[in-house]
Amino acid sequence: MGKQKKARKYAVMKRMISLRDHRINEKDRAKAPAKKKEDPSAIKEREVPQHPSCLFFQYNTQLGPPYHILVDTNFINFSIKAKLDLVQSMMDCLYAKCIPCITDCVMAEIEKLGQRYRVALRIAKDPRFERLPCMHKGTYADDCLVQRVTQHKCYIVATVDKELKRRIRKIPGVPIMYISRHRYNIERMPDDYGAPRF
């Protein structure tokens, strides 16, 4: 007669005694957390997010010509694919002077892409582009753009990235520029809000 195979038990852990168990010595035993009594006469503090003064409901009063447009990495790449001149197409879309802005993170992201994207790098180093320095750690461009737009509501964000668009839509008063049908389009410009024009 052969030995009967014993089924192995997976993910089985040894049982441990709780630190509050009565079998542990008094000095080694964990103390139960003491509850603080709330003072009913104390003033309760709560944090309410501060709304920027530039917004009139959803209407952003800081947006106006010349428009400052934060450009994302993929926006430059898709513009090259669609054979669009960045600055000229922006002006055709908005009918006003546009200043494309590029952050250090976006520049680093384009440089990381290598030789294949050297045309995008040459466009990004154009003197017409305004260079914005980044003070934070890391070179993740999406977080950088979202953080900058949250702090300063004077930018339009130019991107084709769906995830970044979804994140920016949650921030009130920030328009998004995107590419469709070989031309630039804008989403959520001040005229779309239905607020009175001054």
PDB file of N, CA and C in Angstrom, residues 58 146 149 157 159-178 186-188 193:
ATOM      1  N   GLN A  58     -19.015  79.702 -13.433  1.00  0.00           N
ATOM      2  CA  GLN A  58     -18.069  78.894 -14.207  1.00  0.00           C
ATOM      3  C   GLN A  58     -17.345  79.756 -15.238  1.00  0.00           C
ATOM      4  N   VAL A 146      -1.843  69.562 -14.596  1.00  0.00           N
ATOM      5  CA  VAL A 146      -3.042  69.653 -13.745  1.00  0.00           C
ATOM      6  C   VAL A 146      -2.778  70.560 -12.552  1.00  0.00           C
ATOM      7  N   VAL A 149      -2.555  74.274 -13.735  1.00  0.00           N
ATOM      8  CA  VAL A 149      -3.867  74.801 -14.123  1.00  0.00           C
ATOM      9  C   VAL A 149      -4.753  75.025 -12.899  1.00  0.00           C
ATOM     10  N   VAL A 157      -5.507  74.387 -21.869  1.00  0.00           N
ATOM     11  CA  VAL A 157      -4.671  73.188 -21.965  1.00  0.00           C
ATOM     12  C   VAL A 157      -4.881  72.534 -23.326  1.00  0.00           C
ATOM     13  N   THR A 159      -4.269  69.294 -25.378  1.00  0.00           N
ATOM     14  CA  THR A 159      -3.916  67.881 -25.218  1.00  0.00           C
ATOM     15  C   THR A 159      -4.843  66.992 -26.046  1.00  0.00           C
ATOM     16  N   VAL A 160      -4.375  65.779 -26.337  1.00  0.00           N
ATOM     17  CA  VAL A 160      -5.172  64.772 -27.028  1.00  0.00           C
ATOM     18  C   VAL A 160      -5.397  63.578 -26.094  1.00  0.00           C
ATOM     19  N   ASP A 161      -4.699  63.566 -24.963  1.00  0.00           N
ATOM     20  CA  ASP A 161      -4.747  62.461 -24.003  1.00  0.00           C
ATOM     21  C   ASP A 161      -6.109  62.416 -23.300  1.00  0.00           C
ATOM     22  N   LYS A 162      -6.822  61.284 -23.408  1.00  0.00           N
ATOM     23  CA  LYS A 162      -8.172  61.158 -22.836  1.00  0.00           C
ATOM     24  C   LYS A 162      -8.154  61.255 -21.318  1.00  0.00           C
ATOM     25  N   GLU A 163      -7.160  60.635 -20.698  1.00  0.00           N
ATOM     26  CA  GLU A 163      -7.069  60.627 -19.233  1.00  0.00           C
ATOM     27  C   GLU A 163      -6.833  62.040 -18.692  1.00  0.00           C
ATOM     28  N   LEU A 164      -5.946  62.779 -19.346  1.00  0.00           N
ATOM     29  CA  LEU A 164      -5.662  64.159 -18.929  1.00  0.00           C
ATOM     30  C   LEU A 164      -6.882  65.052 -19.148  1.00  0.00           C
ATOM     31  N   LYS A 165      -7.574  64.856 -20.245  1.00  0.00           N
ATOM     32  CA  LYS A 165      -8.799  65.628 -20.515  1.00  0.00           C
ATOM     33  C   LYS A 165      -9.823  65.395 -19.406  1.00  0.00           C
ATOM     34  N   ARG A 166      -9.969  64.122 -19.009  1.00  0.00           N
ATOM     35  CA  ARG A 166     -10.934  63.766 -17.955  1.00  0.00           C
ATOM     36  C   ARG A 166     -10.590  64.456 -16.650  1.00  0.00           C
ATOM     37  N   ARG A 167      -9.287  64.525 -16.338  1.00  0.00           N
ATOM     38  CA  ARG A 167      -8.857  65.183 -15.096  1.00  0.00           C
ATOM     39  C   ARG A 167      -9.070  66.693 -15.149  1.00  0.00           C
ATOM     40  N   ILE A 168      -8.845  67.292 -16.323  1.00  0.00           N
ATOM     41  CA  ILE A 168      -8.964  68.753 -16.448  1.00  0.00           C
ATOM     42  C   ILE A 168     -10.435  69.191 -16.474  1.00  0.00           C
ATOM     43  N   ARG A 169     -11.313  68.324 -16.990  1.00  0.00           N
ATOM     44  CA  ARG A 169     -12.743  68.668 -17.006  1.00  0.00           C
ATOM     45  C   ARG A 169     -13.304  68.870 -15.602  1.00  0.00           C
ATOM     46  N   LYS A 170     -12.669  68.241 -14.612  1.00  0.00           N
ATOM     47  CA  LYS A 170     -13.122  68.385 -13.217  1.00  0.00           C
ATOM     48  C   LYS A 170     -12.754  69.742 -12.633  1.00  0.00           C
ATOM     49  N   ILE A 171     -11.810  70.449 -13.263  1.00  0.00           N
ATOM     50  CA  ILE A 171     -11.388  71.762 -12.769  1.00  0.00           C
ATOM     51  C   ILE A 171     -12.243  72.818 -13.463  1.00  0.00           C
ATOM     52  N   PRO A 172     -13.012  73.613 -12.715  1.00  0.00           N
ATOM     53  CA  PRO A 172     -13.892  74.602 -13.351  1.00  0.00           C
ATOM     54  C   PRO A 172     -13.114  75.749 -13.992  1.00  0.00           C
ATOM     55  N   GLY A 173     -13.601  76.224 -15.132  1.00  0.00           N
ATOM     56  CA  GLY A 173     -13.038  77.409 -15.785  1.00  0.00           C
ATOM     57  C   GLY A 173     -11.786  77.186 -16.596  1.00  0.00           C
ATOM     58  N   VAL A 174     -11.450  75.925 -16.921  1.00  0.00           N
ATOM     59  CA  VAL A 174     -10.241  75.653 -17.712  1.00  0.00           C
ATOM     60  C   VAL A 174     -10.643  75.021 -19.042  1.00  0.00           C
ATOM     61  N   PRO A 175     -10.481  75.746 -20.171  1.00  0.00           N
ATOM     62  CA  PRO A 175     -10.819  75.184 -21.481  1.00  0.00           C
ATOM     63  C   PRO A 175      -9.774  74.178 -21.957  1.00  0.00           C
ATOM     64  N   ILE A 176     -10.188  73.286 -22.849  1.00  0.00           N
ATOM     65  CA  ILE A 176      -9.299  72.254 -23.400  1.00  0.00           C
ATOM     66  C   ILE A 176      -9.264  72.407 -24.915  1.00  0.00           C
ATOM     67  N   MET A 177      -8.053  72.429 -25.474  1.00  0.00           N
ATOM     68  CA  MET A 177      -7.888  72.449 -26.928  1.00  0.00           C
ATOM     69  C   MET A 177      -7.487  71.046 -27.360  1.00  0.00           C
ATOM     70  N   TYR A 178      -8.092  70.567 -28.447  1.00  0.00           N
ATOM     71  CA  TYR A 178      -7.787  69.214 -28.932  1.00  0.00           C
ATOM     72  C   TYR A 178      -7.788  69.211 -30.458  1.00  0.00           C
ATOM     73  N   ILE A 186     -11.822  73.697 -29.673  1.00  0.00           N
ATOM     74  CA  ILE A 186     -11.743  74.097 -28.261  1.00  0.00           C
ATOM     75  C   ILE A 186     -13.011  73.643 -27.544  1.00  0.00           C
ATOM     76  N   GLU A 187     -12.834  73.252 -26.295  1.00  0.00           N
ATOM     77  CA  GLU A 187     -13.926  72.753 -25.467  1.00  0.00           C
ATOM     78  C   GLU A 187     -14.024  73.658 -24.245  1.00  0.00           C
ATOM     79  N   ARG A 188     -15.236  74.118 -23.929  1.00  0.00           N
ATOM     80  CA  ARG A 188     -15.475  74.944 -22.722  1.00  0.00           C
ATOM     81  C   ARG A 188     -14.780  76.296 -22.763  1.00  0.00           C
ATOM     82  N   TYR A 193     -20.246  79.222 -21.508  1.00  0.00           N
ATOM     83  CA  TYR A 193     -20.762  79.130 -20.139  1.00  0.00           C
ATOM     84  C   TYR A 193     -22.143  79.731 -19.975  1.00  0.00           C
TER      85      TYR A 193
END
